Amino acid sequence: MATAPAGSPIRRALAEAIGVRHVIPGGEADPKFRADVLGKYVADPLFVVRPGDTAEVAACVRIAAEHGASVTVVGGQTGTVGGAIAAPGGIALSLDRMNRVIAMDTVSMAMTVEAGCILQTAQEAAEAEGAFLPLDLGSRGSATVGGAIAANAGGNRVLRWGMMRDMVTGLEVVLADGTIVSSLTPMIKDNAGYAWKQLMLGSEGTLGIITRAVLRLRPKPTTDQTALLALADFASVTALLRSLEVRLGGRLSSFELMWGDFYAAMTAAQLAARPRPMAEGHAFYALVEMLGGDPDHDAGQFEAALGAAIEDGLVADAVIASSGRERDALWAVREDMVPGLAAYKPFMVYDVSMALSAMPGFVEQVRIRLEAAFPGVRMLFYGHAGDGNLHIIVNVGDKGMAHEREVDRIVYEMTGEVGGSIAAEHGIGRSRIGFLGLTRSPAEIDLMRRIKRALDPEGILNPGKILE
Ligand SMILES: Cc1cc2nc3c(=O)[nH]c(=O)nc-3n(C[C@H](O)[C@H](O)[C@H](O)COP(=O)(O)OP(=O)(O)OC[C@H]3O[C@@H](n4cnc5c(N)ncnc54)[C@H](O)[C@@H]3O)c2cc1C
């Protein structure tokens, strides 16, 4: 276990900077600082530090640098690639004391939050003011705004409102040398020089520590139409998606796709909690949501659009939610995955992306290649298909995790072959290190190294992530 005696110079300096009770020896820290969400990686940080403001974050970074210790921010620890695992002998930095919504501006439609704020808290604060923060993830109750920015999170509504990248107008970060850079503006347009804030989006804590952000808000939708649709083939899936985009006038907000075996596995495991919304046995199931603002006409428009899709032969069966409870039950098919996944343990999980046109061929090839390499392999496919994002669950037997790198290689090589990306959402972190070259060119990776060296020449910030 990494230890530093109570009187060690680094511990004394940190305690002086942020208060002794906010410098916690690693061995005494909460489990989330010592293991990742999937239990794949363990960490043994020297300390967990809990700075109370940006100046204290900067002081922690400077002290760590002076003593040759690295700094890894641990947010909600909901990322699945081991990104928030502190390096050996490094410091884990928690922003749990910096968790406030600082300001709400419903004229400019922007909110300023501290990076440790939980995503759901930010969503609810916006809604209390009649505004709407569109970013939404299954992990909303634990993920932090800073973590969502550092991972450039996407989620259920990218199709309509984009990723975190599209919602951050202002940012404050602490650089590796302790410099504070702040531009907390609600301005949407700002082309004055390099877009340095965008560089921080998705940088996974390797280029700077995000301490505060200004997030773009939208008017709060007042109506919500949700349906579960069954489809016979992938051509119907893509035709349905485009048809709904047009017929709903740009208000299609989610298009979650589940392959038939995913639907069967999840709903079978959920039977104790709720009945199946519709029979299993179809090739695909799409969960679609329209958020709008016209209570008199939205339900009619939604039903007409689905009616047209049925008439066009795209949809084989449909269930439309007629209450909030029914809506939640439809979403639970997609989001209440813990019972269904229990039968797939130990499993590997992937989130790749590609052009929608490549998706059916990709899935077919992954099935063929994994079955050839691991007879009896079990796989589930689902994802935010509206934006080309596919999740895959793979089980290759009880001792399967020993083969993880081989499975990774098969999935990521195939992703490269279709011109996709090995990381649609969760980033590269630690678990995807070594595969970046499959979907990024040598020149791109070299540029990434140059950026890292320019901003963090000593490798203080989250070492061992993204780049080898
Ligand atoms: C059930 C479930 C559903 C999910 N659904 C989605 C989804 O739909 N879409 C999606 O995109 N992701 C999803 N995720 C992944 C995850 O929730 C997101 O990546 C989330 O944004 C991470 O936030 P966090 O606070 O947990 O960050 P962590 O997991 O703690 O950290 C993630 C990375 O960001 C760095 N980091 C954290 N905070 C900061 C900061 N303030 N400054 C600099 N670096 C920082 C960490 O060092 C680490 O490298 C899901 C995860 C789970 C468990």
Short mmCIF file of C-alpha atoms in Angstrom, two decimals, residues 13-412:
data_model
loop_
_atom_site.label_atom_id
_atom_site.label_comp_id
_atom_site.label_asym_id
_atom_site.label_seq_id
_atom_site.Cartn_x
_atom_site.Cartn_y
_atom_site.Cartn_z
CA ALA A 13 2.31 21.01 2.02
CA LEU A 14 -1.07 19.66 0.90
CA ALA A 15 -2.50 19.94 4.40
CA GLU A 16 -1.30 23.52 4.63
CA ALA A 17 -2.88 24.36 1.27
CA ILE A 18 -6.33 22.78 1.68
CA GLY A 19 -6.68 21.78 5.34
CA VAL A 20 -5.51 18.59 6.98
CA ARG A 21 -8.93 16.91 7.01
CA HIS A 22 -9.14 17.17 3.24
CA VAL A 23 -5.96 15.15 2.70
CA ILE A 24 -6.97 11.53 3.17
CA PRO A 25 -4.40 8.71 3.06
CA GLY A 26 -5.22 6.43 0.11
CA GLY A 27 -5.72 3.35 2.29
CA GLU A 28 -8.49 5.11 4.23
CA ALA A 29 -10.29 6.50 1.19
CA ASP A 30 -13.73 5.57 -0.14
CA PRO A 31 -13.69 2.45 -2.42
CA LYS A 32 -14.43 4.54 -5.52
CA PHE A 33 -10.89 5.96 -5.28
CA ARG A 34 -9.43 2.46 -5.20
CA ALA A 35 -11.28 0.57 -7.96
CA ASP A 36 -13.13 1.37 -11.16
CA VAL A 37 -16.85 0.81 -11.76
CA LEU A 38 -16.34 -2.58 -13.46
CA GLY A 39 -13.86 -3.78 -10.82
CA LYS A 40 -11.21 -4.28 -13.51
CA TYR A 41 -8.60 -1.90 -12.20
CA VAL A 42 -7.44 -1.09 -8.69
CA ALA A 43 -5.68 2.05 -7.54
CA ASP A 44 -3.53 2.73 -4.53
CA PRO A 45 -3.29 6.52 -4.40
CA LEU A 46 -0.90 8.21 -2.02
CA PHE A 47 -3.71 10.57 -0.96
CA VAL A 48 -7.17 11.61 -1.92
CA VAL A 49 -7.27 15.41 -1.86
CA ARG A 50 -10.54 17.36 -1.65
CA PRO A 51 -9.86 20.99 -2.61
CA GLY A 52 -12.67 23.48 -1.91
CA ASP A 53 -12.12 25.93 -4.76
CA THR A 54 -10.15 26.50 -7.95
CA ALA A 55 -7.22 28.15 -6.18
CA GLU A 56 -6.91 25.08 -3.95
CA VAL A 57 -7.01 22.78 -7.00
CA ALA A 58 -4.15 24.81 -8.48
CA ALA A 59 -2.21 24.59 -5.22
CA CYS A 60 -2.64 20.78 -5.14
CA VAL A 61 -1.37 20.48 -8.71
CA ARG A 62 1.66 22.68 -8.01
CA ILE A 63 2.53 20.76 -4.84
CA ALA A 64 2.13 17.41 -6.63
CA ALA A 65 4.41 18.61 -9.44
CA GLU A 66 7.04 19.85 -6.97
CA HIS A 67 7.09 16.43 -5.33
CA GLY A 68 6.99 14.42 -8.55
CA ALA A 69 3.51 13.00 -7.91
CA SER A 70 0.85 12.71 -10.61
CA VAL A 71 -2.76 13.90 -10.27
CA THR A 72 -5.83 11.98 -11.44
CA VAL A 73 -9.29 13.47 -11.03
CA VAL A 74 -11.88 11.00 -9.79
CA GLY A 75 -15.39 12.19 -10.59
CA GLY A 76 -18.36 9.85 -10.20
CA GLN A 77 -16.12 6.94 -11.27
CA THR A 78 -18.80 5.88 -13.79
CA GLY A 79 -16.53 5.72 -16.85
CA THR A 80 -15.89 2.13 -17.95
CA VAL A 81 -12.35 2.46 -19.34
CA GLY A 82 -10.38 2.84 -16.12
CA GLY A 83 -9.77 6.55 -16.80
CA ALA A 84 -10.19 7.66 -13.18
CA ILE A 85 -7.68 5.19 -11.74
CA ALA A 86 -4.79 7.04 -10.08
CA ALA A 87 -1.28 6.05 -11.14
CA PRO A 88 0.92 4.25 -8.58
CA GLY A 89 2.24 6.78 -6.06
CA GLY A 90 -0.08 9.43 -7.52
CA ILE A 91 -2.75 11.61 -5.99
CA ALA A 92 -6.49 11.16 -6.55
CA LEU A 93 -8.23 14.53 -6.67
CA SER A 94 -11.90 14.72 -5.80
CA LEU A 95 -14.10 17.71 -6.59
CA ASP A 96 -16.91 16.55 -4.31
CA ARG A 97 -16.64 19.78 -2.29
CA MET A 98 -16.95 21.78 -5.52
CA ASN A 99 -20.45 20.61 -6.39
CA ARG A 100 -22.57 23.76 -6.58
CA VAL A 101 -24.76 25.29 -9.22
CA ILE A 102 -23.33 28.81 -9.10
CA ALA A 103 -25.56 30.80 -11.44
CA MET A 104 -28.57 30.39 -13.71
CA ASP A 105 -29.21 32.82 -16.55
CA THR A 106 -32.54 32.08 -18.22
CA VAL A 107 -32.20 35.07 -20.54
CA SER A 108 -28.94 33.89 -22.10
CA MET A 109 -30.02 30.28 -21.38
CA ALA A 110 -26.85 29.25 -19.55
CA MET A 111 -25.92 27.82 -16.17
CA THR A 112 -22.58 28.02 -14.38
CA VAL A 113 -21.66 24.98 -12.32
CA GLU A 114 -18.72 23.65 -10.40
CA ALA A 115 -17.20 20.56 -11.99
CA GLY A 116 -18.03 18.28 -9.06
CA CYS A 117 -21.77 18.92 -9.49
CA ILE A 118 -23.71 15.70 -10.17
CA LEU A 119 -25.30 15.74 -13.63
CA GLN A 120 -28.81 15.06 -12.31
CA THR A 121 -28.48 17.93 -9.82
CA ALA A 122 -27.61 20.26 -12.72
CA GLN A 123 -30.54 18.89 -14.78
CA GLU A 124 -32.98 19.44 -11.90
CA ALA A 125 -31.65 22.93 -11.16
CA ALA A 126 -32.22 23.88 -14.80
CA GLU A 127 -35.73 22.41 -14.79
CA ALA A 128 -36.63 24.28 -11.61
CA GLU A 129 -36.07 27.48 -13.63
CA GLY A 130 -38.11 26.27 -16.62
CA ALA A 131 -34.96 25.47 -18.59
CA PHE A 132 -33.51 22.21 -19.88
CA LEU A 133 -30.04 20.68 -19.88
CA PRO A 134 -30.36 18.07 -22.65
CA LEU A 135 -27.36 15.88 -21.74
CA ASP A 136 -28.78 12.67 -20.29
CA LEU A 137 -27.02 9.41 -19.37
CA GLY A 138 -28.03 6.26 -17.51
CA SER A 139 -25.37 7.29 -14.94
CA ARG A 140 -26.96 10.74 -14.39
CA GLY A 141 -27.27 10.17 -10.62
CA SER A 142 -23.52 9.67 -10.05
CA ALA A 143 -21.63 11.16 -13.01
CA THR A 144 -20.26 14.67 -12.46
CA VAL A 145 -20.42 17.57 -14.90
CA GLY A 146 -16.59 17.69 -14.90
CA GLY A 147 -16.41 13.98 -15.73
CA ALA A 148 -18.98 14.39 -18.48
CA ILE A 149 -16.91 17.22 -19.97
CA ALA A 150 -13.63 15.32 -19.58
CA ALA A 151 -15.20 12.32 -21.36
CA ASN A 152 -17.25 14.42 -23.81
CA ALA A 153 -20.27 12.36 -22.77
CA GLY A 154 -23.08 11.73 -25.22
CA GLY A 155 -26.06 9.68 -24.11
CA ASN A 156 -29.68 9.45 -25.11
CA ARG A 157 -30.30 12.76 -26.85
CA VAL A 158 -27.22 13.35 -29.02
CA LEU A 159 -29.38 12.91 -32.09
CA ARG A 160 -31.10 16.24 -31.38
CA TRP A 161 -28.87 18.30 -29.13
CA GLY A 162 -25.38 16.89 -29.59
CA MET A 163 -22.75 15.80 -27.08
CA MET A 164 -21.27 17.68 -24.14
CA ARG A 165 -19.01 19.35 -26.71
CA ASP A 166 -22.11 21.14 -28.04
CA MET A 167 -23.26 22.31 -24.61
CA VAL A 168 -20.14 23.87 -23.08
CA THR A 169 -19.74 27.57 -23.81
CA GLY A 170 -17.50 28.48 -20.89
CA LEU A 171 -14.77 26.65 -19.06
CA GLU A 172 -12.28 27.08 -16.26
CA VAL A 173 -9.33 24.71 -16.01
CA VAL A 174 -6.18 24.27 -14.00
CA LEU A 175 -3.19 23.37 -16.17
CA ALA A 176 -0.35 21.02 -15.24
CA ASP A 177 1.81 23.88 -13.94
CA GLY A 178 -0.99 25.19 -11.74
CA THR A 179 -2.02 28.03 -14.09
CA ILE A 180 -5.73 28.82 -13.92
CA VAL A 181 -7.30 29.56 -17.32
CA SER A 182 -10.82 30.88 -17.13
CA SER A 183 -13.37 31.88 -19.74
CA LEU A 184 -16.76 31.45 -18.07
CA THR A 185 -18.88 32.89 -20.84
CA PRO A 186 -22.39 32.00 -22.05
CA MET A 187 -21.50 33.15 -25.59
CA ILE A 188 -22.26 30.58 -28.25
CA LYS A 189 -20.14 32.20 -30.94
CA ASP A 190 -16.50 32.89 -30.17
CA ASN A 191 -13.97 32.51 -32.95
CA ALA A 192 -11.26 34.67 -31.41
CA GLY A 193 -8.22 32.44 -31.80
CA TYR A 194 -7.77 28.74 -31.00
CA ALA A 195 -10.77 26.91 -29.50
CA TRP A 196 -8.83 25.81 -26.42
CA LYS A 197 -11.99 24.89 -24.52
CA GLN A 198 -12.85 22.28 -27.16
CA LEU A 199 -9.40 20.76 -26.66
CA MET A 200 -10.34 20.03 -23.05
CA LEU A 201 -13.59 18.28 -24.07
CA GLY A 202 -12.82 14.56 -24.13
CA SER A 203 -9.24 14.98 -22.88
CA GLU A 204 -9.92 12.67 -19.90
CA GLY A 205 -8.03 14.74 -17.37
CA THR A 206 -4.74 14.49 -19.29
CA LEU A 207 -4.51 18.15 -20.40
CA GLY A 208 -6.14 20.09 -17.58
CA ILE A 209 -8.42 19.84 -14.57
CA ILE A 210 -11.87 21.24 -15.22
CA THR A 211 -13.06 23.23 -12.23
CA ARG A 212 -16.10 25.20 -13.48
CA ALA A 213 -18.18 25.32 -16.65
CA VAL A 214 -20.93 27.31 -18.31
CA LEU A 215 -23.48 24.99 -19.94
CA ARG A 216 -25.88 25.96 -22.68
CA LEU A 217 -29.55 25.46 -21.78
CA ARG A 218 -32.68 25.07 -23.92
CA PRO A 219 -36.30 25.90 -23.25
CA LYS A 220 -37.81 23.04 -21.27
CA PRO A 221 -39.96 20.74 -23.44
CA THR A 222 -43.47 20.40 -22.05
CA THR A 223 -44.63 17.29 -23.87
CA ASP A 224 -43.09 13.87 -24.09
CA GLN A 225 -44.12 11.11 -26.49
CA THR A 226 -42.46 7.70 -26.20
CA ALA A 227 -42.96 4.47 -28.13
CA LEU A 228 -41.39 1.05 -28.49
CA LEU A 229 -41.41 -0.22 -32.06
CA ALA A 230 -40.59 -3.66 -33.49
CA LEU A 231 -38.86 -3.93 -36.87
CA ALA A 232 -38.02 -6.80 -39.18
CA ASP A 233 -34.70 -5.70 -40.67
CA PHE A 234 -32.01 -3.01 -40.58
CA ALA A 235 -33.25 -1.33 -43.76
CA SER A 236 -36.53 -0.67 -41.92
CA VAL A 237 -34.56 0.74 -38.96
CA THR A 238 -32.77 3.36 -41.04
CA ALA A 239 -35.87 4.20 -43.08
CA LEU A 240 -37.86 4.64 -39.85
CA LEU A 241 -35.19 6.91 -38.36
CA ARG A 242 -35.16 9.22 -41.39
CA SER A 243 -38.95 9.16 -41.71
CA LEU A 244 -39.41 10.18 -38.04
CA GLU A 245 -36.80 12.93 -38.34
CA VAL A 246 -38.81 14.50 -41.14
CA ARG A 247 -42.35 13.78 -39.91
CA LEU A 248 -41.64 15.02 -36.36
CA GLY A 249 -40.18 18.27 -37.64
CA GLY A 250 -36.74 17.84 -36.06
CA ARG A 251 -38.18 16.98 -32.63
CA LEU A 252 -37.13 13.31 -32.57
CA SER A 253 -34.98 13.38 -29.41
CA SER A 254 -33.97 9.74 -28.89
CA PHE A 255 -33.67 6.70 -31.13
CA GLU A 256 -32.34 3.80 -29.10
CA LEU A 257 -31.90 0.54 -30.98
CA MET A 258 -31.94 -2.94 -29.46
CA TRP A 259 -31.21 -6.14 -31.36
CA GLY A 260 -33.79 -8.88 -30.74
CA ASP A 261 -31.55 -10.93 -28.45
CA PHE A 262 -30.81 -7.89 -26.26
CA TYR A 263 -34.56 -7.23 -25.92
CA ALA A 264 -35.27 -10.87 -25.08
CA ALA A 265 -32.49 -11.10 -22.47
CA MET A 266 -33.33 -7.80 -20.72
CA THR A 267 -37.10 -8.23 -20.62
CA ALA A 268 -36.83 -11.87 -19.45
CA ALA A 269 -34.70 -10.76 -16.50
CA GLN A 270 -37.05 -7.83 -15.76
CA LEU A 271 -40.23 -9.97 -15.63
CA ALA A 272 -40.24 -9.94 -11.82
CA ALA A 273 -40.42 -6.14 -11.92
CA ARG A 274 -42.64 -5.50 -14.98
CA PRO A 275 -44.26 -7.35 -17.88
CA ARG A 276 -42.78 -7.35 -21.40
CA PRO A 277 -44.18 -4.34 -23.29
CA MET A 278 -44.43 -6.50 -26.43
CA ALA A 279 -43.55 -10.02 -27.55
CA GLU A 280 -39.96 -11.06 -28.17
CA GLY A 281 -38.96 -12.57 -31.51
CA HIS A 282 -38.59 -9.47 -33.68
CA ALA A 283 -35.20 -8.71 -35.24
CA PHE A 284 -35.00 -5.13 -33.85
CA TYR A 285 -36.70 -2.91 -31.29
CA ALA A 286 -36.45 0.88 -31.38
CA LEU A 287 -37.25 3.07 -28.41
CA VAL A 288 -38.19 6.47 -29.80
CA GLU A 289 -38.90 9.71 -28.00
CA MET A 290 -40.21 13.06 -29.18
CA LEU A 291 -39.95 16.06 -26.86
CA GLY A 292 -42.13 19.02 -27.81
CA GLY A 293 -44.05 22.02 -26.62
CA ASP A 294 -47.58 21.79 -28.02
CA PRO A 295 -49.87 19.76 -25.72
CA ASP A 296 -52.81 20.03 -28.16
CA HIS A 297 -51.08 18.61 -31.20
CA ASP A 298 -47.88 16.73 -30.29
CA ALA A 299 -49.51 13.40 -29.43
CA GLY A 300 -51.47 13.53 -32.68
CA GLN A 301 -48.37 14.33 -34.72
CA PHE A 302 -46.43 11.50 -33.06
CA GLU A 303 -49.22 8.98 -33.67
CA ALA A 304 -49.60 10.11 -37.27
CA ALA A 305 -45.86 9.68 -37.88
CA LEU A 306 -45.93 6.18 -36.40
CA GLY A 307 -49.10 5.38 -38.35
CA ALA A 308 -47.37 6.37 -41.58
CA ALA A 309 -44.37 4.18 -40.70
CA ILE A 310 -46.71 1.24 -40.09
CA GLU A 311 -48.49 1.87 -43.40
CA ASP A 312 -45.13 2.04 -45.17
CA GLY A 313 -44.39 -1.43 -43.79
CA LEU A 314 -41.46 -0.26 -41.64
CA VAL A 315 -42.92 -1.14 -38.25
CA ALA A 316 -44.21 -4.60 -37.34
CA ASP A 317 -45.58 -3.77 -33.88
CA ALA A 318 -45.86 -0.65 -31.71
CA VAL A 319 -46.56 0.28 -28.10
CA ILE A 320 -47.12 3.97 -27.32
CA ALA A 321 -46.79 5.13 -23.70
CA SER A 322 -49.96 6.81 -22.49
CA SER A 323 -48.69 7.91 -19.06
CA GLY A 324 -45.47 8.79 -17.28
CA ARG A 325 -45.49 5.34 -15.68
CA GLU A 326 -45.74 3.62 -19.05
CA ARG A 327 -42.98 5.86 -20.42
CA ASP A 328 -40.68 4.87 -17.53
CA ALA A 329 -41.48 1.18 -18.12
CA LEU A 330 -40.48 1.48 -21.79
CA TRP A 331 -37.23 3.25 -20.91
CA ALA A 332 -36.55 0.60 -18.24
CA VAL A 333 -36.29 -2.06 -20.97
CA ARG A 334 -33.21 -0.19 -22.22
CA GLU A 335 -31.80 1.23 -18.98
CA ASP A 336 -32.55 -1.34 -16.24
CA MET A 337 -29.76 -3.59 -17.46
CA VAL A 338 -28.33 -4.92 -14.19
CA PRO A 339 -30.68 -7.97 -13.90
CA GLY A 340 -30.22 -8.93 -17.56
CA LEU A 341 -26.46 -8.54 -17.50
CA ALA A 342 -26.09 -10.81 -14.47
CA ALA A 343 -26.40 -13.85 -16.75
CA TYR A 344 -23.61 -12.48 -18.98
CA LYS A 345 -20.99 -12.08 -16.26
CA PRO A 346 -18.07 -11.90 -16.70
CA PHE A 347 -18.56 -9.68 -19.72
CA MET A 348 -16.64 -7.21 -21.82
CA VAL A 349 -18.37 -4.02 -22.87
CA TYR A 350 -17.69 -1.92 -25.96
CA ASP A 351 -18.96 1.40 -27.23
CA VAL A 352 -17.92 1.93 -30.82
CA SER A 353 -19.31 4.21 -33.51
CA MET A 354 -19.54 4.14 -37.28
CA ALA A 355 -21.59 5.34 -40.20
CA LEU A 356 -25.07 3.88 -39.87
CA SER A 357 -24.73 2.28 -43.30
CA ALA A 358 -21.78 0.20 -41.98
CA MET A 359 -23.55 -1.03 -38.85
CA PRO A 360 -25.36 -4.20 -40.06
CA GLY A 361 -22.23 -5.50 -41.86
CA PHE A 362 -20.12 -4.70 -38.79
CA VAL A 363 -22.44 -6.63 -36.47
CA GLU A 364 -22.52 -9.62 -38.80
CA GLN A 365 -18.72 -9.73 -39.11
CA VAL A 366 -18.17 -9.33 -35.35
CA ARG A 367 -20.53 -12.25 -34.76
CA ILE A 368 -18.71 -14.40 -37.35
CA ARG A 369 -15.21 -13.55 -36.12
CA LEU A 370 -15.97 -13.94 -32.42
CA GLU A 371 -17.82 -17.23 -32.98
CA ALA A 372 -14.84 -18.53 -34.96
CA ALA A 373 -12.39 -17.53 -32.23
CA PHE A 374 -14.57 -18.42 -29.23
CA PRO A 375 -17.20 -21.07 -30.04
CA GLY A 376 -20.24 -20.58 -27.80
CA VAL A 377 -19.56 -16.85 -27.35
CA ARG A 378 -22.63 -14.86 -26.24
CA MET A 379 -23.14 -11.31 -27.52
CA LEU A 380 -25.68 -8.53 -27.14
CA PHE A 381 -25.93 -5.48 -29.42
CA TYR A 382 -27.73 -2.22 -28.62
CA GLY A 383 -26.98 1.48 -28.65
CA HIS A 384 -27.76 5.09 -29.41
CA ALA A 385 -28.13 4.16 -33.07
CA GLY A 386 -29.56 7.54 -34.01
CA ASP A 387 -25.99 8.85 -33.83
CA GLY A 388 -24.16 5.73 -35.04
CA ASN A 389 -23.20 4.53 -31.54
CA LEU A 390 -23.22 0.81 -30.88
CA HIS A 391 -22.70 -0.96 -27.55
CA ILE A 392 -21.65 -4.60 -27.44
CA ILE A 393 -21.66 -7.01 -24.49
CA VAL A 394 -19.49 -10.09 -24.95
CA ASN A 395 -19.18 -13.19 -22.77
CA VAL A 396 -16.67 -15.86 -23.79
CA GLY A 397 -17.16 -18.17 -20.80
CA ASP A 398 -16.47 -18.12 -17.08
CA LYS A 399 -12.75 -17.58 -17.56
CA GLY A 400 -13.40 -15.20 -20.42
CA MET A 401 -11.68 -12.15 -19.01
CA ALA A 402 -8.34 -13.88 -19.61
CA HIS A 403 -9.13 -13.45 -23.33
CA GLU A 404 -10.15 -9.80 -23.08
CA ARG A 405 -7.31 -8.41 -25.19
CA GLU A 406 -8.06 -10.93 -28.00
CA VAL A 407 -11.76 -9.99 -27.98
CA ASP A 408 -10.79 -6.30 -27.89
CA ARG A 409 -8.58 -6.81 -30.91
CA ILE A 410 -11.28 -8.56 -32.95
CA VAL A 411 -13.89 -5.89 -32.16
CA TYR A 412 -11.55 -2.92 -32.66
#
